[in-house]
Amino acid sequence: MIVRVALDEGGLTGRITPETTFPEGDFRASYFAGDRKKEVYERVQRIASDLGIGPEEMPEAALRYVPSHPAVSTVIPGMRTVRNVERNMAVGDGKGLPADKIAKVKPHRWVRNFYR
């Protein structure tokens, strides 16, 4: 299985806050419209807290979580900057999230569709 949007359009980067603004024409302005930025921010804070990491470590946690499932062979993360590429490459070693951390993430399952 090939997984895309593993960072949830930036939601799992730990950088989306209720005050985040997007440039004119950026689809994320509608994707994270209304209370969505606040909701994403609060959920990311809780996940990071449960994992014992800072929000800035969320991209690595998210990119390691996805290939932890045995059906996943490839993760295609988005990249907007050279720094994003460097960080994504650093976790491209195929190592998944440890089982104890997966157990901490599972209760955070969130069924929603921001694409509507």
mmCIF file of C-alpha atoms in Angstrom:
data_model
loop_
_atom_site.group_PDB
_atom_site.id
_atom_site.type_symbol
_atom_site.label_atom_id
_atom_site.label_comp_id
_atom_site.label_asym_id
_atom_site.label_seq_id
_atom_site.Cartn_x
_atom_site.Cartn_y
_atom_site.Cartn_z
ATOM 1 C CA MET A 1 0.000 0.000 0.000
ATOM 2 C CA ILE A 2 1.246 3.500 -0.830
ATOM 3 C CA VAL A 3 0.226 6.172 1.676
ATOM 4 C CA ARG A 4 -0.001 9.837 0.745
ATOM 5 C CA VAL A 5 -0.761 12.922 2.859
ATOM 6 C CA ALA A 6 0.854 11.295 5.902
ATOM 7 C CA LEU A 7 1.259 14.736 7.479
ATOM 8 C CA ASP A 8 -2.416 15.642 6.923
ATOM 9 C CA GLU A 9 -1.798 18.636 4.652
ATOM 10 C CA GLY A 10 0.510 20.030 7.350
ATOM 11 C CA GLY A 11 -1.795 19.307 10.288
ATOM 12 C CA LEU A 12 0.628 16.786 11.790
ATOM 13 C CA THR A 13 3.672 19.007 11.435
ATOM 14 C CA GLY A 14 2.937 20.664 14.781
ATOM 15 C CA ARG A 15 3.036 24.035 13.034
ATOM 16 C CA ILE A 16 -0.695 24.658 12.517
ATOM 17 C CA THR A 17 -2.085 26.850 15.288
ATOM 18 C CA PRO A 18 -5.400 28.683 15.643
ATOM 19 C CA GLU A 19 -3.547 31.814 14.454
ATOM 20 C CA THR A 20 -2.017 30.241 11.342
ATOM 21 C CA THR A 21 -2.779 32.070 8.100
ATOM 22 C CA PHE A 22 -2.225 30.841 4.571
ATOM 23 C CA PRO A 23 -1.230 32.765 1.442
ATOM 24 C CA GLU A 24 -3.848 33.774 -1.092
ATOM 25 C CA GLY A 25 -4.855 30.777 -3.185
ATOM 26 C CA ASP A 26 -3.487 28.168 -0.757
ATOM 27 C CA PHE A 27 -6.100 25.385 -0.550
ATOM 28 C CA ARG A 28 -5.269 24.888 3.130
ATOM 29 C CA ALA A 29 -7.158 28.100 3.925
ATOM 30 C CA SER A 30 -10.397 26.231 3.186
ATOM 31 C CA TYR A 31 -9.119 22.853 4.389
ATOM 32 C CA PHE A 32 -8.401 24.331 7.823
ATOM 33 C CA ALA A 33 -11.358 26.761 7.794
ATOM 34 C CA GLY A 34 -13.546 27.586 10.776
ATOM 35 C CA ASP A 35 -12.583 25.785 13.985
ATOM 36 C CA ARG A 36 -10.445 23.233 12.168
ATOM 37 C CA LYS A 37 -7.074 24.874 12.947
ATOM 38 C CA LYS A 38 -7.938 24.993 16.642
ATOM 39 C CA GLU A 39 -9.182 21.411 16.609
ATOM 40 C CA VAL A 40 -6.061 20.151 14.812
ATOM 41 C CA TYR A 41 -3.783 22.164 17.106
ATOM 42 C CA GLU A 42 -5.402 20.770 20.260
ATOM 43 C CA ARG A 43 -5.317 17.198 18.986
ATOM 44 C CA VAL A 44 -1.661 17.468 17.953
ATOM 45 C CA GLN A 45 -0.778 18.866 21.376
ATOM 46 C CA ARG A 46 -2.490 15.891 23.067
ATOM 47 C CA ILE A 47 -0.799 13.362 20.786
ATOM 48 C CA ALA A 48 2.621 14.936 21.334
ATOM 49 C CA SER A 49 2.027 14.962 25.085
ATOM 50 C CA ASP A 50 0.992 11.305 25.127
ATOM 51 C CA LEU A 51 4.082 10.402 23.087
ATOM 52 C CA GLY A 52 6.334 12.447 25.372
ATOM 53 C CA ILE A 53 7.605 14.573 22.483
ATOM 54 C CA GLY A 54 7.483 18.219 21.517
ATOM 55 C CA PRO A 55 5.126 19.329 18.735
ATOM 56 C CA GLU A 56 8.165 19.938 16.506
ATOM 57 C CA GLU A 57 8.803 16.175 16.595
ATOM 58 C CA MET A 58 5.339 15.339 15.238
ATOM 59 C CA PRO A 59 6.422 15.052 11.582
ATOM 60 C CA GLU A 60 8.880 12.296 12.454
ATOM 61 C CA ALA A 61 6.330 10.520 14.645
ATOM 62 C CA ALA A 62 3.691 10.691 11.898
ATOM 63 C CA LEU A 63 6.092 9.508 9.201
ATOM 64 C CA ARG A 64 7.207 6.601 11.391
ATOM 65 C CA TYR A 65 3.651 5.688 12.419
ATOM 66 C CA VAL A 66 2.392 5.090 8.878
ATOM 67 C CA PRO A 67 4.915 2.401 7.820
ATOM 68 C CA SER A 68 4.397 0.644 11.151
ATOM 69 C CA HIS A 69 1.388 -1.031 9.546
ATOM 70 C CA PRO A 70 2.544 -4.170 7.727
ATOM 71 C CA ALA A 71 0.467 -3.388 4.616
ATOM 72 C CA VAL A 72 2.300 -0.111 3.997
ATOM 73 C CA SER A 73 5.277 -0.297 1.677
ATOM 74 C CA THR A 74 5.734 3.379 0.817
ATOM 75 C CA VAL A 75 4.923 6.769 2.311
ATOM 76 C CA ILE A 76 4.777 9.845 0.104
ATOM 77 C CA PRO A 77 5.062 12.951 2.300
ATOM 78 C CA GLY A 78 4.614 16.442 0.952
ATOM 79 C CA MET A 79 7.572 18.805 0.910
ATOM 80 C CA ARG A 80 7.511 22.579 0.497
ATOM 81 C CA THR A 81 11.064 23.437 1.524
ATOM 82 C CA VAL A 82 14.563 21.990 1.433
ATOM 83 C CA ARG A 83 14.298 21.581 5.217
ATOM 84 C CA ASN A 84 11.161 19.443 4.720
ATOM 85 C CA VAL A 85 13.062 17.246 2.265
ATOM 86 C CA GLU A 86 15.974 16.856 4.679
ATOM 87 C CA ARG A 87 13.717 15.959 7.615
ATOM 88 C CA ASN A 88 11.668 13.523 5.555
ATOM 89 C CA MET A 89 14.806 11.834 4.216
ATOM 90 C CA ALA A 90 16.140 11.443 7.753
ATOM 91 C CA VAL A 91 13.169 9.245 8.669
ATOM 92 C CA GLY A 92 13.185 7.320 5.390
ATOM 93 C CA ASP A 93 15.112 4.457 6.932
ATOM 94 C CA GLY A 94 12.035 2.216 7.078
ATOM 95 C CA LYS A 95 11.925 2.120 10.864
ATOM 96 C CA GLY A 96 8.397 2.336 12.156
ATOM 97 C CA LEU A 97 7.189 3.815 15.400
ATOM 98 C CA PRO A 98 7.903 1.508 18.360
ATOM 99 C CA ALA A 99 4.958 -0.619 19.542
ATOM 100 C CA ASP A 100 4.634 1.241 22.854
ATOM 101 C CA LYS A 101 4.211 4.536 21.006
ATOM 102 C CA ILE A 102 1.747 3.037 18.525
ATOM 103 C CA ALA A 103 -0.374 1.972 21.495
ATOM 104 C CA LYS A 104 -0.346 5.588 22.713
ATOM 105 C CA VAL A 105 -1.370 6.948 19.305
ATOM 106 C CA LYS A 106 -4.225 4.524 18.555
ATOM 107 C CA PRO A 107 -6.725 6.129 20.966
ATOM 108 C CA HIS A 108 -6.336 9.356 18.968
ATOM 109 C CA ARG A 109 -8.007 7.871 15.877
ATOM 110 C CA TRP A 110 -10.035 10.660 14.334
ATOM 111 C CA VAL A 111 -12.625 10.088 11.637
ATOM 112 C CA ARG A 112 -13.287 13.320 9.780
ATOM 113 C CA ASN A 113 -13.251 14.733 6.281
ATOM 114 C CA PHE A 114 -11.905 18.259 5.839
ATOM 115 C CA TYR A 115 -12.108 17.903 2.055
ATOM 116 C CA ARG A 116 -15.839 18.596 2.060
#
